[in-house]
Amino acid sequence: MDVARPEVAPRRGRAGSAARLGLMLGPVAFFAVFFAYPVAAIVARGLRVDGVWQAGRIADVLGQSGIRHVLWFTTWQAAASTALTLVIALPAAYVFARLDFPGRQVLRAVVTVPFVLPTVVVGTAFLALVGRGGLLDELWGLRLDTTVWAILLAHVFFNYAVVVRTVGGLWAQLDPRQEEAARMLGASPLTAWRKVTLPALAPAVAAAALMVFLFTFTSFGVVQILGGPTFATLEVEIYRQTSEIFDLSTAAVLTIVQFLAVGAILAVHAWTVRRRETALRLTDASTTARPPRGAGQWALLAGVLATVLLLLLLPLAVLVQRSLDAPGFGYYRALTDPDGGTFLVAPIHAVGTSLSYAAAATAIAVVIGGLAAAALTRRDAGRIVRGFDALLMLPLGVSAVTVGFGFLIALDEPPLDLRSSWILVPLAQALVGVPFVVRTMLPVLRAVDARLREAAAVLGASPWRVWREVDLPLVRRALLIAAGFAFAVSLGEFGATVFIARPDNPTLPVAVARLLGRPGDLNYGQAMALSTILMVVCAVALLVLERLLLRSRTQVAGETSLDRSGEF
C-alpha cells in the first residue's frame, strides 16, 4: 500500500488541472462569442475598406486636433477625478475602519448606494442639482453643468464607495498596536501614521485609485448628460462617431486606443492586488473599531457625515424633489400614458422590461462567473489562468458602446442571428455583471479549506459533487451577494443597451436618456420620476445585500476574507 501512495498526489494534481480547464471552457466560450467577436468585428469593419486594412488610418485619426483634445480631456479628467475622490473619501475610510458609532452599518450601506446606481441616474441627479433650473440655479443663480466641475463632482459621488470600501476594508484589519507602539516611542500621531500605517495602506490606496481611474477614464453616461457638446471622453466620442457621424473607422481607432489603455491599467491593478495579498498581516476587523475619542475624532466624524449629506444624499434628494414638482404625482402618472414619439409603449413599461432583463442577465452572470471563480480558486495557478482572470475584467473597461454596436454588426447571421431576440440585452448586461460575480465569490472560495475538497475527492466524490457538497454550502451567501451585485449592475447598464434595446422594450436607463433628450418640462419631470424609481430599486437591492453581508460576517468567520481582499 505504501508503494502506491506517491502516485496519489500527481494524479490528483493532474485531475485538478483538468477540472480547472474544464470549468474555464464555458466562460472562455461565452467571452469569445459575446465579447471578443463583436469587438473584433466592429474594429475590423472600421479599419478595412474593400477588404484592405487601412493601417495608416490610425495615424490619421490620432493626428486630428479634435481627437487629441478628447484624449487629453479623457486622461486629465480621470486623473483629476481620482485625486479628488481620494482626498474626499480617505477620511471616510478611516472613520468606517477605526470608529464605532451608532448607525455605522446603515451609513455604510448609504455610502455604497451611489456606486450601484446607473450612471444615467447619477448624471440626472447632478443635472437637477447644478443644471439649468436646478437647486443651485434657483437659490444663487449658480450653474455648473457648463463647467468640468459638474463631471468631477459626479465622478466623486459615483466612486466614493470604491475608496471607502477598498481602503477601509483593509484599514479595519491592520493591527492598531503597531501605530500605538510608534507613538509610545515618541512619534507624533502624524509621523506614526505616515511611517507605519500609510506604507501598509499604500497598495490598497493604489488599487482603489486605479479602479477609480478606470471607471472615470471610460465614463459615458455621466459625461453624456453633464458634458454637453463641450466635454467628451473617449467613450462619448466613440458613441458620437458611431451613432451620429457614422464614421466607423474613427470609432475603431478610438476603441483600439481605449482597449490598450484599459489593458495597461488592469495590468498595473493586478500587480498591486498581488502585492497587497502577499505583503500584509491582518487581524480581525471586528476588534479594531473604537468609539470616537477626543475633539479631533469627533470633528472628523462630523466632517464625514457632512460630506455624505451634501455630496451623496443632497443630489438624490433633489432628484426625488424634482420628480414630485407636478401636483398629485403628475410626472409619475404621466409615465402610464403611451408616448407615440420616443416610445412605442408607455414609459412605465420600462420598469418591467428592466427587471426581467436584469433577472435574465443575473442568471447568466452567476453561472458564467461562478464557473470562472471556481476555476480561479487555487492561488498557485499558472500564467494561462492568471491571463483568464485578467480577461474577465476587460468588459469593465472596454467601450460598452463598441460592444453594443458590435452586437448589431456581428450577431446578424445564423446561427447567431440574435438582433431580433430579447436575449441580446441580457447577454450584453451579463458581460458587465460577470466581473462582479467573480470578484465577490473568489475570496470566499479561496478561504475554503482545501483539505475538505481533498478528503471528499479521496472518498470518491466527483468534482461536481465536491462543489455541491463542500463549496456550495460555504459560499451560498456569497453567491446571493454576487447575484445581487450582478442584478444592480445589469439594471443600470446603459452604454451597450442604448444600441440594442428595442423601441417597444426600452430599459429604464435608455428611457431616462431619451426623455432627457427631448425638450419640455413634462419630459424632464418624467425622466426624474423614472430615475427615482430606478434609484429606489437599486437601493433596496443594495440594502438586502448589506444585510446578507452583515449576517455572513457574524455567522461564518471564514467569509471575513471578503474584506481582506479589499472587494465589496
XYZ file of N, CA, C and O in Angstrom, residues 320-461:
568
model
N -35.398 63.354 -6.205
C -36.740 62.964 -5.755
C -37.669 64.170 -5.737
O -38.826 64.101 -6.170
N -37.148 65.310 -5.224
C -37.981 66.509 -5.147
C -38.432 66.970 -6.528
O -39.585 67.362 -6.724
N -37.539 66.916 -7.516
C -37.904 67.323 -8.883
C -38.946 66.388 -9.473
O -39.801 66.809 -10.256
N -38.891 65.124 -9.104
C -39.887 64.183 -9.634
C -41.269 64.426 -9.046
O -42.278 63.947 -9.591
N -41.331 65.184 -7.928
C -42.607 65.466 -7.263
C -43.087 66.886 -7.504
O -44.053 67.332 -6.868
N -42.450 67.622 -8.418
C -42.833 69.010 -8.667
C -44.266 69.142 -9.173
O -44.983 70.089 -8.822
N -44.688 68.231 -10.017
C -46.054 68.282 -10.539
C -47.029 67.852 -9.451
O -46.801 66.849 -8.770
N -48.110 68.582 -9.253
C -49.058 68.219 -8.187
C -49.711 66.867 -8.453
O -49.923 66.470 -9.598
N -50.025 66.185 -7.345
C -50.717 64.913 -7.466
C -49.905 63.844 -8.159
O -50.460 63.008 -8.891
N -48.603 63.842 -7.929
C -47.711 62.868 -8.580
C -47.904 62.877 -10.096
O -47.930 61.834 -10.750
N -47.992 64.092 -10.645
C -48.301 64.224 -12.062
C -47.284 63.578 -12.982
O -47.653 62.958 -13.987
N -46.002 63.718 -12.663
C -44.985 63.120 -13.527
C -45.045 61.599 -13.478
O -44.797 60.927 -14.487
N -45.348 61.052 -12.308
C -45.456 59.597 -12.196
C -46.687 59.092 -12.947
O -46.644 58.034 -13.588
N -47.789 59.844 -12.859
C -48.992 59.427 -13.590
C -48.777 59.530 -15.095
O -49.302 58.736 -15.867
N -47.959 60.514 -15.518
C -47.688 60.661 -16.946
C -46.903 59.483 -17.505
O -46.953 59.217 -18.713
N -46.194 58.772 -16.639
C -45.432 57.612 -17.104
C -46.333 56.494 -17.615
O -45.877 55.619 -18.353
N -47.590 56.520 -17.217
C -48.503 55.459 -17.655
C -49.170 55.767 -18.983
O -49.882 54.920 -19.526
N -48.941 56.975 -19.522
C -49.556 57.352 -20.796
C -48.666 56.901 -21.951
O -47.460 57.160 -21.944
N -49.230 56.251 -22.967
C -48.433 55.863 -24.132
C -47.831 57.088 -24.805
O -48.453 58.136 -24.913
N -46.589 56.951 -25.222
C -45.873 58.050 -25.868
C -45.600 57.645 -27.311
O -44.803 56.755 -27.569
N -46.229 58.304 -28.227
C -46.065 57.961 -29.627
C -44.839 58.548 -30.264
O -44.565 58.300 -31.436
N -44.042 59.356 -29.531
C -42.862 59.982 -30.115
C -41.625 59.124 -29.941
O -41.178 58.444 -30.860
N -41.087 59.108 -28.735
C -39.869 58.360 -28.487
C -40.131 56.886 -28.248
O -39.354 56.030 -28.663
N -41.232 56.567 -27.578
C -41.524 55.184 -27.214
C -42.763 54.693 -27.951
O -43.667 55.460 -28.279
N -42.780 53.383 -28.161
C -43.977 52.753 -28.716
C -44.899 52.268 -27.616
O -46.000 51.793 -27.902
N -44.439 52.365 -26.369
C -45.229 51.939 -25.210
C -45.144 53.038 -24.159
O -44.372 53.987 -24.281
N -45.959 52.917 -23.123
C -45.893 53.866 -22.015
C -44.532 53.758 -21.337
O -43.987 52.658 -21.184
N -43.941 54.886 -20.907
C -42.614 54.832 -20.273
C -42.543 53.904 -19.072
O -41.490 53.309 -18.809
N -43.649 53.754 -18.322
C -43.631 52.887 -17.151
C -43.354 51.444 -17.536
O -42.897 50.636 -16.706
N -43.599 51.114 -18.794
C -43.334 49.757 -19.268
C -41.858 49.407 -19.123
O -41.495 48.225 -19.012
N -40.998 50.415 -19.104
C -39.555 50.179 -18.984
C -39.197 49.547 -17.642
O -38.164 48.870 -17.538
N -40.023 49.750 -16.605
C -39.730 49.174 -15.292
C -39.762 47.649 -15.379
O -38.809 46.958 -14.985
N -40.861 47.108 -15.881
C -40.969 45.656 -16.003
C -39.935 45.080 -16.948
O -39.365 44.010 -16.689
N -39.679 45.792 -18.055
C -38.676 45.322 -19.011
C -37.302 45.245 -18.362
O -36.578 44.249 -18.511
N -36.923 46.292 -17.629
C -35.616 46.308 -16.984
C -35.477 45.199 -15.947
O -34.429 44.541 -15.852
N -36.515 44.985 -15.163
C -36.457 43.942 -14.140
C -36.312 42.559 -14.755
O -35.527 41.729 -14.278
N -37.054 42.296 -15.826
C -36.970 40.974 -16.461
C -35.617 40.780 -17.139
O -35.011 39.703 -17.040
N -35.126 41.811 -17.831
C -33.815 41.715 -18.456
C -32.723 41.519 -17.406
O -31.800 40.697 -17.583
N -32.785 42.281 -16.313
C -31.761 42.173 -15.265
C -31.784 40.798 -14.607
O -30.720 40.253 -14.258
N -32.977 40.220 -14.435
C -33.067 38.876 -13.853
C -32.403 37.845 -14.766
O -31.651 36.977 -14.303
N -32.668 37.946 -16.073
C -32.034 37.023 -17.013
C -30.523 37.226 -17.049
O -29.752 36.256 -17.071
N -30.081 38.496 -17.050
C -28.647 38.782 -17.060
C -27.975 38.268 -15.793
O -26.840 37.766 -15.837
N -28.667 38.369 -14.650
C -28.113 37.880 -13.395
C -27.911 36.374 -13.438
O -26.870 35.862 -12.984
N -28.898 35.652 -13.973
C -28.769 34.195 -14.076
C -27.565 33.819 -14.936
O -26.772 32.931 -14.584
N -27.393 34.509 -16.058
C -26.251 34.229 -16.935
C -24.944 34.564 -16.233
O -23.983 33.793 -16.256
N -24.892 35.736 -15.586
C -23.662 36.180 -14.923
C -23.274 35.262 -13.775
O -22.078 34.982 -13.569
N -24.253 34.763 -13.020
C -23.951 33.880 -11.889
C -23.390 32.548 -12.391
O -22.419 32.017 -11.827
N -23.969 32.008 -13.446
C -23.475 30.737 -13.981
C -22.057 30.906 -14.533
O -21.135 30.154 -14.181
N -21.868 31.891 -15.410
C -20.553 32.093 -16.027
C -19.528 32.535 -14.980
O -18.405 32.025 -14.919
N -19.907 33.496 -14.135
C -18.991 33.971 -13.109
C -18.674 32.924 -12.060
O -17.544 32.847 -11.566
N -19.664 32.087 -11.703
C -19.421 31.008 -10.741
C -18.431 29.996 -11.263
O -17.523 29.552 -10.538
N -18.578 29.612 -12.531
C -17.621 28.681 -13.142
C -16.224 29.299 -13.177
O -15.220 28.633 -12.885
N -16.152 30.574 -13.540
C -14.854 31.245 -13.616
C -14.203 31.338 -12.239
O -12.996 31.096 -12.091
N -14.983 31.691 -11.217
C -14.435 31.793 -9.864
C -13.928 30.439 -9.373
O -12.879 30.352 -8.729
N -14.672 29.378 -9.677
C -14.232 28.044 -9.278
C -12.925 27.669 -9.964
O -12.053 27.041 -9.365
N -12.766 28.075 -11.232
C -11.530 27.775 -11.956
C -10.346 28.545 -11.399
O -9.196 28.096 -11.492
N -10.594 29.701 -10.804
C -9.523 30.566 -10.303
C -9.254 30.369 -8.814
O -8.477 31.123 -8.227
N -9.870 29.362 -8.208
C -9.819 29.230 -6.756
C -8.399 29.047 -6.238
O -7.987 29.684 -5.271
N -7.614 28.202 -6.891
C -6.259 27.946 -6.409
C -5.350 29.123 -6.708
O -5.341 29.662 -7.805
N -4.537 29.531 -5.719
C -3.644 30.675 -5.881
C -2.382 30.318 -6.670
O -1.676 31.202 -7.138
N -2.069 29.019 -6.778
C -0.841 28.625 -7.458
C -1.074 28.358 -8.937
O -0.355 27.587 -9.564
N -2.124 29.005 -9.505
C -2.440 28.784 -10.908
C -1.348 29.379 -11.797
O -0.631 30.293 -11.422
N -1.238 28.837 -13.016
C -0.213 29.280 -13.944
C -0.607 30.543 -14.676
O -1.629 31.186 -14.392
N 0.225 30.886 -15.676
C 0.013 32.126 -16.408
C -1.286 32.109 -17.193
O -1.935 33.150 -17.363
N -1.662 30.934 -17.717
C -2.888 30.860 -18.511
C -4.090 31.243 -17.653
O -4.957 32.012 -18.064
N -4.140 30.709 -16.438
C -5.264 31.000 -15.553
C -5.237 32.462 -15.114
O -6.276 33.122 -15.032
N -4.038 33.014 -14.850
C -3.952 34.430 -14.473
C -4.375 35.324 -15.638
O -5.010 36.358 -15.438
N -4.021 34.934 -16.860
C -4.489 35.675 -18.024
C -5.993 35.603 -18.163
O -6.648 36.579 -18.549
N -6.561 34.458 -17.823
C -8.011 34.292 -17.840
C -8.670 35.224 -16.826
O -9.716 35.825 -17.103
N -8.045 35.388 -15.669
C -8.555 36.314 -14.649
C -8.586 37.740 -15.190
O -9.564 38.484 -14.998
N -7.520 38.155 -15.885
C -7.489 39.497 -16.465
C -8.549 39.654 -17.551
O -9.172 40.712 -17.676
N -8.775 38.612 -18.332
C -9.795 38.658 -19.386
C -11.168 38.972 -18.817
O -11.944 39.727 -19.411
N -11.470 38.414 -17.641
C -12.787 38.606 -17.046
C -13.048 40.058 -16.674
O -14.203 40.471 -16.572
N -11.974 40.837 -16.455
C -12.140 42.227 -16.063
C -12.267 43.175 -17.248
O -12.670 44.324 -17.081
N -11.926 42.732 -18.444
C -11.895 43.628 -19.597
C -13.239 44.307 -19.888
O -13.254 45.472 -20.283
N -14.394 43.622 -19.755
C -15.661 44.314 -20.050
C -15.904 45.553 -19.207
O -16.697 46.411 -19.609
N -15.239 45.671 -18.038
C -15.412 46.869 -17.220
C -14.724 48.079 -17.831
O -15.054 49.213 -17.497
N -13.756 47.833 -18.715
C -13.001 48.944 -19.260
C -13.142 49.156 -20.742
O -12.973 50.266 -21.232
N -13.433 48.102 -21.484
C -13.600 48.244 -22.924
C -14.920 48.950 -23.198
O -15.913 48.767 -22.495
N -14.926 49.753 -24.244
C -16.091 50.572 -24.563
C -17.370 49.744 -24.671
O -17.496 48.868 -25.527
N -18.314 50.023 -23.779
C -19.610 49.353 -23.861
C -20.346 49.751 -25.126
O -21.134 48.971 -25.675
N -20.092 50.962 -25.595
C -20.684 51.413 -26.853
C -20.220 50.519 -27.996
O -21.008 50.098 -28.853
N -18.925 50.201 -28.014
C -18.384 49.323 -29.048
C -18.995 47.931 -28.952
O -19.333 47.315 -29.971
N -19.145 47.420 -27.733
C -19.749 46.098 -27.553
C -21.187 46.096 -28.073
O -21.597 45.184 -28.798
N -21.961 47.124 -27.710
C -23.350 47.178 -28.148
C -23.489 47.261 -29.654
O -24.276 46.526 -30.267
N -22.713 48.145 -30.279
C -22.780 48.264 -31.729
C -22.207 47.012 -32.394
O -22.673 46.585 -33.454
N -21.186 46.397 -31.753
C -20.646 45.148 -32.278
C -21.671 44.032 -32.275
O -21.670 43.176 -33.174
N -22.558 44.025 -31.288
C -23.644 43.043 -31.278
C -24.493 43.165 -32.546
O -24.875 42.168 -33.146
N -24.795 44.400 -32.924
C -25.631 44.615 -34.110
C -24.896 44.204 -35.383
O -25.504 43.691 -36.333
N -23.579 44.424 -35.412
C -22.794 44.124 -36.600
C -22.509 42.632 -36.727
O -22.612 42.049 -37.813
N -22.159 41.990 -35.600
C -21.652 40.618 -35.646
C -22.740 39.558 -35.496
O -22.654 38.494 -36.127
N -23.718 39.830 -34.651
C -24.722 38.798 -34.349
C -25.944 38.958 -35.242
O -27.078 39.089 -34.785
N -25.705 38.936 -36.558
C -26.792 39.165 -37.507
C -26.928 38.054 -38.550
O -27.657 38.198 -39.520
N -26.216 36.948 -38.351
C -26.273 35.835 -39.295
C -26.418 34.533 -38.523
O -25.856 34.392 -37.432
N -27.157 33.551 -39.083
C -27.263 32.243 -38.428
C -25.881 31.621 -38.262
O -25.012 31.826 -39.119
N -25.615 30.882 -37.201
C -26.555 30.506 -36.136
C -26.638 31.535 -35.005
O -27.213 31.247 -33.967
N -26.037 32.716 -35.196
C -26.034 33.741 -34.157
C -26.777 34.992 -34.606
O -26.343 36.105 -34.353
N -27.900 34.806 -35.253
C -28.722 35.944 -35.648
C -29.644 36.287 -34.478
O -30.754 35.759 -34.359
N -29.167 37.176 -33.610
C -29.889 37.480 -32.370
C -30.431 38.904 -32.334
O -30.946 39.332 -31.305
N -30.320 39.639 -33.433
C -30.701 41.057 -33.395
C -32.170 41.261 -33.054
O -32.542 42.286 -32.491
N -33.017 40.311 -33.401
C -34.445 40.443 -33.104
C -34.847 39.696 -31.844
O -36.015 39.648 -31.495
N -33.864 39.115 -31.150
C -34.165 38.317 -29.965
C -34.058 39.159 -28.700
O -33.180 40.018 -28.574
N -34.924 38.893 -27.738
C -34.909 39.616 -26.474
C -33.656 39.314 -25.664
O -33.237 40.125 -24.828
N -33.012 38.161 -25.913
C -31.873 37.744 -25.101
C -30.651 38.611 -25.349
O -29.702 38.588 -24.562
N -30.659 39.408 -26.406
C -29.492 40.209 -26.751
C -29.138 41.188 -25.625
O -27.966 41.354 -25.278
N -30.138 41.843 -25.058
C -29.885 42.815 -23.980
C -29.340 42.131 -22.723
O -28.319 42.575 -22.170
N -29.954 41.042 -22.230
C -29.359 40.377 -21.060
C -27.939 39.868 -21.291
O -27.118 39.880 -20.371
N -27.629 39.445 -22.500
C -26.266 38.992 -22.782
C -25.270 40.137 -22.617
O -24.199 39.965 -22.033
N -25.620 41.308 -23.143
C -24.739 42.473 -23.001
C -24.620 42.886 -21.539
O -23.529 43.258 -21.065
N -25.715 42.851 -20.801
C -25.681 43.218 -19.388
C -24.875 42.218 -18.569
O -24.173 42.589 -17.627
N -24.967 40.937 -18.925
C -24.232 39.902 -18.185
C -22.728 40.079 -18.311
O -21.980 39.735 -17.394
N -22.264 40.608 -19.443
C -20.830 40.845 -19.609
C -20.286 41.757 -18.521
O -19.157 41.593 -18.056
N -21.087 42.739 -18.107
C -20.666 43.659 -17.053
C -20.845 43.026 -15.679
O -20.097 43.326 -14.744
N -21.821 42.130 -15.531
C -22.080 41.514 -14.240
C -21.095 40.431 -13.853
O -20.821 40.225 -12.661
N -20.533 39.722 -14.851
C -19.621 38.602 -14.558
C -18.434 39.025 -13.698
O -18.097 38.339 -12.713
N -17.724 40.133 -14.000
C -16.589 40.504 -13.138
C -16.972 40.710 -11.683
O -16.193 40.370 -10.779
N -18.160 41.258 -11.421
C -18.588 41.469 -10.042
C -18.865 40.129 -9.354
O -18.577 39.969 -8.162
N -19.423 39.178 -10.083
C -19.654 37.854 -9.513
C -18.326 37.190 -9.151
O -18.159 36.642 -8.055
N -17.357 37.257 -10.056
C -16.052 36.633 -9.811
C -15.359 37.276 -8.624
O -14.871 36.598 -7.710
N -15.330 38.612 -8.586
C -14.606 39.312 -7.523
C -15.284 39.129 -6.170
O -14.634 39.252 -5.130
N -16.586 38.856 -6.152
C -17.294 38.630 -4.888
C -17.111 37.209 -4.391
O -16.899 36.972 -3.197
N -17.161 36.224 -5.297
C -17.107 34.819 -4.893
C -15.690 34.316 -4.697
O -15.453 33.433 -3.865
N -14.737 34.845 -5.437
C -13.386 34.285 -5.421
C -12.740 34.319 -4.040
O -12.145 33.312 -3.612
N -12.783 35.436 -3.280
C -12.146 35.421 -1.955
C -12.741 34.380 -1.021
O -12.018 33.760 -0.238
N -14.052 34.170 -1.099
C -14.691 33.191 -0.222
C -14.314 31.776 -0.645
O -14.044 30.909 0.196
N -14.288 31.503 -1.938
C -13.875 30.182 -2.414
C -12.438 29.874 -2.003
O -12.112 28.747 -1.639
N -11.571 30.896 -2.055
C -10.182 30.683 -1.651
C -10.041 30.487 -0.150
O -9.039 29.936 0.311
N -11.030 30.941 0.612
C -10.971 30.777 2.066
C -11.412 29.387 2.509
O -11.196 29.006 3.652
N -12.041 28.628 1.612
C -12.472 27.270 1.953
C -11.235 26.389 2.124
O -10.331 26.386 1.277
N -11.177 25.631 3.207
C -10.036 24.760 3.478
C -9.910 23.712 2.377
O -10.822 22.901 2.161
N -8.793 23.733 1.677
C -8.592 22.800 0.558
C -8.628 21.349 1.020
O -8.939 20.447 0.224
N -8.324 21.106 2.282
C -8.328 19.723 2.769
C -9.724 19.121 2.748
O -9.867 17.897 2.633
N -10.753 19.962 2.869
C -12.117 19.441 2.775
C -12.384 18.888 1.377
O -12.982 17.819 1.220
N -11.932 19.634 0.349
C -12.117 19.155 -1.023
C -11.313 17.876 -1.256
O -11.793 16.935 -1.904
N -10.079 17.861 -0.759
C -9.225 16.701 -0.965
C -9.806 15.463 -0.287
O -9.768 14.364 -0.845
N -10.351 15.631 0.914
C -10.947 14.492 1.614
C -12.133 13.945 0.839
O -12.298 12.716 0.710
N -12.974 14.851 0.308
C -14.124 14.391 -0.469
C -13.670 13.670 -1.730
O -14.263 12.649 -2.129
N -12.604 14.183 -2.393
C -12.108 13.543 -3.610
C -11.529 12.172 -3.310
O -11.732 11.206 -4.067
N -10.805 12.024 -2.183
C -10.232 10.738 -1.803
C -11.318 9.714 -1.549
O -11.175 8.518 -1.854
N -12.452 10.174 -1.033
C -13.574 9.282 -0.773
C -14.363 8.946 -2.028
O -15.381 8.249 -1.951
N -13.911 9.458 -3.177
C -14.527 9.074 -4.438
C -15.524 10.048 -5.015
O -16.163 9.738 -6.025
N -15.662 11.241 -4.430
C -16.628 12.217 -4.943
C -16.119 12.824 -6.247
O -14.932 13.125 -6.387
